[in-house]
Amino acid sequence: MVTSTEPARISVWLAVRASGGQRRRPGGTAPSGLDRERITGAAVELLDADGLGRFSMRRLAGRLGVTAMSLYWYVDTKHDLLELALDRVMGELALPPAPASGPRAAAGWDSRLRKLAGGYRRVLAGHPWAGQLAAEYPNIGPHARGFDTALLRTLESAGLAEPARAGAHLAVIQFLQGCGGTVRRSSEEEFRAALEVLVAGIEANTGRPA
């Protein structure tokens, strides 16, 4: 059996929570004109322009007009920065308001699900590298968790009971992650057709029409 000698990587979001804030190098002074938000924004722009395969901290530093070492004052690794960039674009998703409580909660759950799925696809279409990162990284940043909360509320409002609700949640997530690899190869019509099959499957488990 082959064992890896590389240490297990901790998600940047878990590390930030454990430290009580964003990590910075001890001692010294922060490079002038830089902050984590600016670095993350520039990383998104570079990923959009050149793709994930050509992304490097050196190229990002050149885009910002600083040395590569300056970036490591704000992030420990390139992986950390890629996680930050992924959650930045997840913030482009327009989340539906929480469904009303009571008998009206079920009304329109299918429309909310279609909007969530369509918004996710648009993010992947606008940032093709995001689909690959979403499959590789935990994707547990604040914007990603906001999306997941909205999805869970939507499925709950549909009237699904456990374990059907957990199964539906997994099915939707797998469907959307699959879009990451096909968003440039499948048409909008094909995506919508597949989504309707998914909605129909969820509806069949609610015992009531969408």
CSV table of C-alpha atoms in Angstrom, one decimal:
chain,number,residue,atom,x,y,z
A,1,MET,CA,0.0,0.0,0.0
A,2,VAL,CA,1.3,3.4,-1.0
A,3,THR,CA,1.0,6.1,1.7
A,4,SER,CA,1.3,9.8,1.1
A,5,THR,CA,4.1,11.8,2.8
A,6,GLU,CA,2.3,15.1,2.3
A,7,PRO,CA,0.6,16.5,5.4
A,8,ALA,CA,-3.1,16.8,5.3
A,9,ARG,CA,-4.2,20.2,4.1
A,10,ILE,CA,-6.6,22.2,6.3
A,11,SER,CA,-9.2,24.3,4.5
A,12,VAL,CA,-8.5,28.0,4.8
A,13,TRP,CA,-12.0,28.5,6.2
A,14,LEU,CA,-11.4,26.0,9.1
A,15,ALA,CA,-8.0,27.6,9.8
A,16,VAL,CA,-9.5,31.1,10.0
A,17,ARG,CA,-12.2,29.9,12.4
A,18,ALA,CA,-9.7,28.1,14.6
A,19,SER,CA,-7.5,31.2,14.8
A,20,GLY,CA,-10.4,33.6,15.4
A,21,GLY,CA,-9.6,35.7,12.3
A,22,GLN,CA,-7.6,35.7,9.1
A,23,ARG,CA,-4.0,34.5,9.4
A,24,ARG,CA,-1.0,36.8,8.9
A,25,ARG,CA,2.7,36.3,9.3
A,26,PRO,CA,4.0,37.1,12.7
A,27,GLY,CA,6.3,40.2,12.9
A,28,GLY,CA,7.0,42.7,10.3
A,29,THR,CA,4.7,45.1,8.5
A,30,ALA,CA,2.0,44.3,5.9
A,31,PRO,CA,3.0,45.2,2.4
A,32,SER,CA,1.6,48.6,1.5
A,33,GLY,CA,-1.5,48.7,-0.7
A,34,LEU,CA,-2.4,45.0,-0.3
A,35,ASP,CA,-5.1,43.2,1.6
A,36,ARG,CA,-6.8,39.9,1.3
A,37,GLU,CA,-9.8,41.3,-0.5
A,38,ARG,CA,-7.7,42.9,-3.2
A,39,ILE,CA,-5.6,39.8,-3.7
A,40,THR,CA,-8.6,37.6,-3.9
A,41,GLY,CA,-10.2,39.9,-6.5
A,42,ALA,CA,-7.1,39.9,-8.6
A,43,ALA,CA,-6.9,36.1,-8.4
A,44,VAL,CA,-10.4,35.8,-9.7
A,45,GLU,CA,-9.5,38.1,-12.6
A,46,LEU,CA,-6.4,36.1,-13.4
A,47,LEU,CA,-8.2,32.8,-13.3
A,48,ASP,CA,-10.9,34.2,-15.6
A,49,ALA,CA,-8.3,35.5,-18.0
A,50,ASP,CA,-5.8,32.6,-18.1
A,51,GLY,CA,-7.5,29.6,-16.5
A,52,LEU,CA,-6.6,27.4,-13.6
A,53,GLY,CA,-3.8,25.6,-15.4
A,54,ARG,CA,-1.7,28.8,-15.8
A,55,PHE,CA,-2.5,30.3,-12.4
A,56,SER,CA,0.5,30.9,-10.2
A,57,MET,CA,1.4,33.1,-7.3
A,58,ARG,CA,4.2,34.6,-9.3
A,59,ARG,CA,1.8,35.6,-12.1
A,60,LEU,CA,-0.6,37.0,-9.7
A,61,ALA,CA,2.1,39.0,-8.0
A,62,GLY,CA,3.1,40.4,-11.4
A,63,ARG,CA,-0.5,41.5,-12.0
A,64,LEU,CA,-0.6,43.3,-8.7
A,65,GLY,CA,2.9,44.8,-9.1
A,66,VAL,CA,4.3,43.2,-6.0
A,67,THR,CA,6.7,40.3,-5.1
A,68,ALA,CA,5.3,36.8,-4.7
A,69,MET,CA,6.4,36.7,-1.1
A,70,SER,CA,4.2,39.7,-0.4
A,71,LEU,CA,1.2,37.6,-1.1
A,72,TYR,CA,2.1,35.1,1.6
A,73,TRP,CA,1.7,37.7,4.2
A,74,TYR,CA,-2.0,37.2,3.7
A,75,VAL,CA,-2.4,33.6,2.6
A,76,ASP,CA,-0.3,30.6,3.5
A,77,THR,CA,-0.6,28.7,0.3
A,78,LYS,CA,-1.9,28.9,-3.3
A,79,HIS,CA,-4.6,26.4,-2.3
A,80,ASP,CA,-5.8,28.8,0.4
A,81,LEU,CA,-6.1,31.6,-2.2
A,82,LEU,CA,-8.0,29.4,-4.6
A,83,GLU,CA,-10.5,28.6,-1.9
A,84,LEU,CA,-11.0,32.3,-1.3
A,85,ALA,CA,-11.4,32.9,-5.0
A,86,LEU,CA,-14.0,30.1,-5.2
A,87,ASP,CA,-16.1,31.6,-2.5
A,88,ARG,CA,-15.8,35.0,-4.0
A,89,VAL,CA,-17.5,34.0,-7.2
A,90,MET,CA,-20.1,32.0,-5.2
A,91,GLY,CA,-21.0,35.4,-3.8
A,92,GLU,CA,-22.4,36.3,-7.2
A,93,LEU,CA,-25.4,33.9,-6.6
A,94,ALA,CA,-28.7,35.7,-5.9
A,95,LEU,CA,-30.3,33.7,-3.2
A,96,PRO,CA,-34.0,33.5,-2.8
A,97,PRO,CA,-35.6,34.8,0.5
A,98,ALA,CA,-36.4,32.2,3.1
A,99,PRO,CA,-39.7,30.5,2.4
A,100,ALA,CA,-42.7,31.5,4.5
A,101,SER,CA,-43.6,29.3,7.4
A,102,GLY,CA,-46.8,27.4,7.7
A,103,PRO,CA,-49.0,26.0,4.9
A,104,ARG,CA,-47.7,28.5,2.4
A,105,ALA,CA,-44.1,27.3,2.8
A,106,ALA,CA,-44.5,24.7,-0.1
A,107,ALA,CA,-45.7,27.3,-2.6
A,108,GLY,CA,-43.1,27.8,-5.3
A,109,TRP,CA,-40.4,25.5,-4.0
A,110,ASP,CA,-39.7,24.3,-7.5
A,111,SER,CA,-39.3,27.8,-8.8
A,112,ARG,CA,-36.8,28.6,-6.0
A,113,LEU,CA,-34.9,25.4,-6.9
A,114,ARG,CA,-34.8,26.3,-10.6
A,115,LYS,CA,-33.4,29.8,-9.7
A,116,LEU,CA,-30.8,28.3,-7.4
A,117,ALA,CA,-29.7,25.8,-10.0
A,118,GLY,CA,-29.7,28.3,-12.9
A,119,GLY,CA,-27.7,30.8,-10.8
A,120,TYR,CA,-25.1,28.1,-10.0
A,121,ARG,CA,-24.8,27.3,-13.7
A,122,ARG,CA,-24.3,30.9,-14.6
A,123,VAL,CA,-21.5,31.2,-12.1
A,124,LEU,CA,-19.8,28.2,-13.6
A,125,ALA,CA,-20.3,29.5,-17.1
A,126,GLY,CA,-18.8,32.9,-16.1
A,127,HIS,CA,-15.9,31.3,-14.2
A,128,PRO,CA,-15.1,27.9,-15.8
A,129,TRP,CA,-12.3,27.1,-13.3
A,130,ALA,CA,-14.8,27.3,-10.4
A,131,GLY,CA,-16.4,23.9,-11.3
A,132,GLN,CA,-13.1,22.1,-10.9
A,133,LEU,CA,-12.3,23.8,-7.6
A,134,ALA,CA,-15.8,23.1,-6.2
A,135,ALA,CA,-15.1,19.4,-6.9
A,136,GLU,CA,-11.6,19.5,-5.3
A,137,TYR,CA,-12.0,21.7,-2.3
A,138,PRO,CA,-14.5,21.6,0.6
A,139,ASN,CA,-16.3,24.8,-0.6
A,140,ILE,CA,-17.4,25.7,2.9
A,141,GLY,CA,-16.8,29.5,2.7
A,142,PRO,CA,-19.6,31.9,3.8
A,143,HIS,CA,-21.1,32.3,0.4
A,144,ALA,CA,-21.1,28.6,-0.3
A,145,ARG,CA,-22.7,27.9,3.0
A,146,GLY,CA,-25.3,30.6,2.3
A,147,PHE,CA,-26.2,28.8,-1.0
A,148,ASP,CA,-26.3,25.4,0.8
A,149,THR,CA,-28.6,26.9,3.5
A,150,ALA,CA,-31.0,28.3,0.8
A,151,LEU,CA,-31.0,24.9,-0.9
A,152,LEU,CA,-31.8,23.0,2.3
A,153,ARG,CA,-34.6,25.4,3.1
A,154,THR,CA,-36.0,25.0,-0.4
A,155,LEU,CA,-36.0,21.2,-0.1
A,156,GLU,CA,-37.6,21.4,3.4
A,157,SER,CA,-40.3,23.7,2.1
A,158,ALA,CA,-41.1,21.1,-0.6
A,159,GLY,CA,-42.3,18.8,2.2
A,160,LEU,CA,-39.6,16.2,2.0
A,161,ALA,CA,-39.1,14.1,5.1
A,162,GLU,CA,-35.8,12.3,6.0
A,163,PRO,CA,-34.1,10.4,4.5
A,164,ALA,CA,-35.6,11.7,1.2
A,165,ARG,CA,-34.6,15.3,2.0
A,166,ALA,CA,-30.9,14.3,2.5
A,167,GLY,CA,-31.1,12.2,-0.7
A,168,ALA,CA,-32.6,15.1,-2.6
A,169,HIS,CA,-29.9,17.5,-1.3
A,170,LEU,CA,-27.1,15.1,-2.4
A,171,ALA,CA,-28.8,14.6,-5.8
A,172,VAL,CA,-29.0,18.4,-6.4
A,173,ILE,CA,-25.4,19.0,-5.3
A,174,GLN,CA,-24.1,16.2,-7.5
A,175,PHE,CA,-26.1,17.5,-10.4
A,176,LEU,CA,-24.7,21.0,-10.0
A,177,GLN,CA,-21.2,19.8,-9.6
A,178,GLY,CA,-21.6,17.7,-12.7
A,179,CYS,CA,-22.5,21.0,-14.5
A,180,GLY,CA,-18.9,22.1,-13.8
A,181,GLY,CA,-17.5,19.7,-16.3
A,182,THR,CA,-20.2,20.1,-18.9
A,183,VAL,CA,-21.2,23.8,-18.7
A,184,ARG,CA,-19.3,24.6,-21.9
A,185,ARG,CA,-20.4,21.4,-23.7
A,186,SER,CA,-24.1,21.3,-22.9
A,187,SER,CA,-26.7,23.8,-24.1
A,188,GLU,CA,-29.1,25.7,-21.9
A,189,GLU,CA,-31.9,23.6,-23.2
A,190,GLU,CA,-30.1,20.4,-22.2
A,191,PHE,CA,-29.5,21.8,-18.7
A,192,ARG,CA,-33.1,22.8,-18.3
A,193,ALA,CA,-34.3,19.4,-19.5
A,194,ALA,CA,-32.1,17.6,-17.0
A,195,LEU,CA,-33.1,20.0,-14.2
A,196,GLU,CA,-36.8,19.2,-14.9
A,197,VAL,CA,-36.1,15.5,-14.5
A,198,LEU,CA,-34.5,16.3,-11.1
A,199,VAL,CA,-37.4,18.5,-10.0
A,200,ALA,CA,-39.9,15.8,-11.1
A,201,GLY,CA,-38.0,13.2,-9.0
A,202,ILE,CA,-38.1,15.4,-5.9
A,203,GLU,CA,-41.8,16.1,-6.5
A,204,ALA,CA,-42.6,12.4,-6.7
A,205,ASN,CA,-41.2,12.0,-3.2
A,206,THR,CA,-43.2,14.9,-1.7
A,207,GLY,CA,-46.6,13.4,-2.3
A,208,ARG,CA,-47.9,16.6,-3.7
A,209,PRO,CA,-47.6,18.6,-6.9
A,210,ALA,CA,-45.0,21.3,-7.4
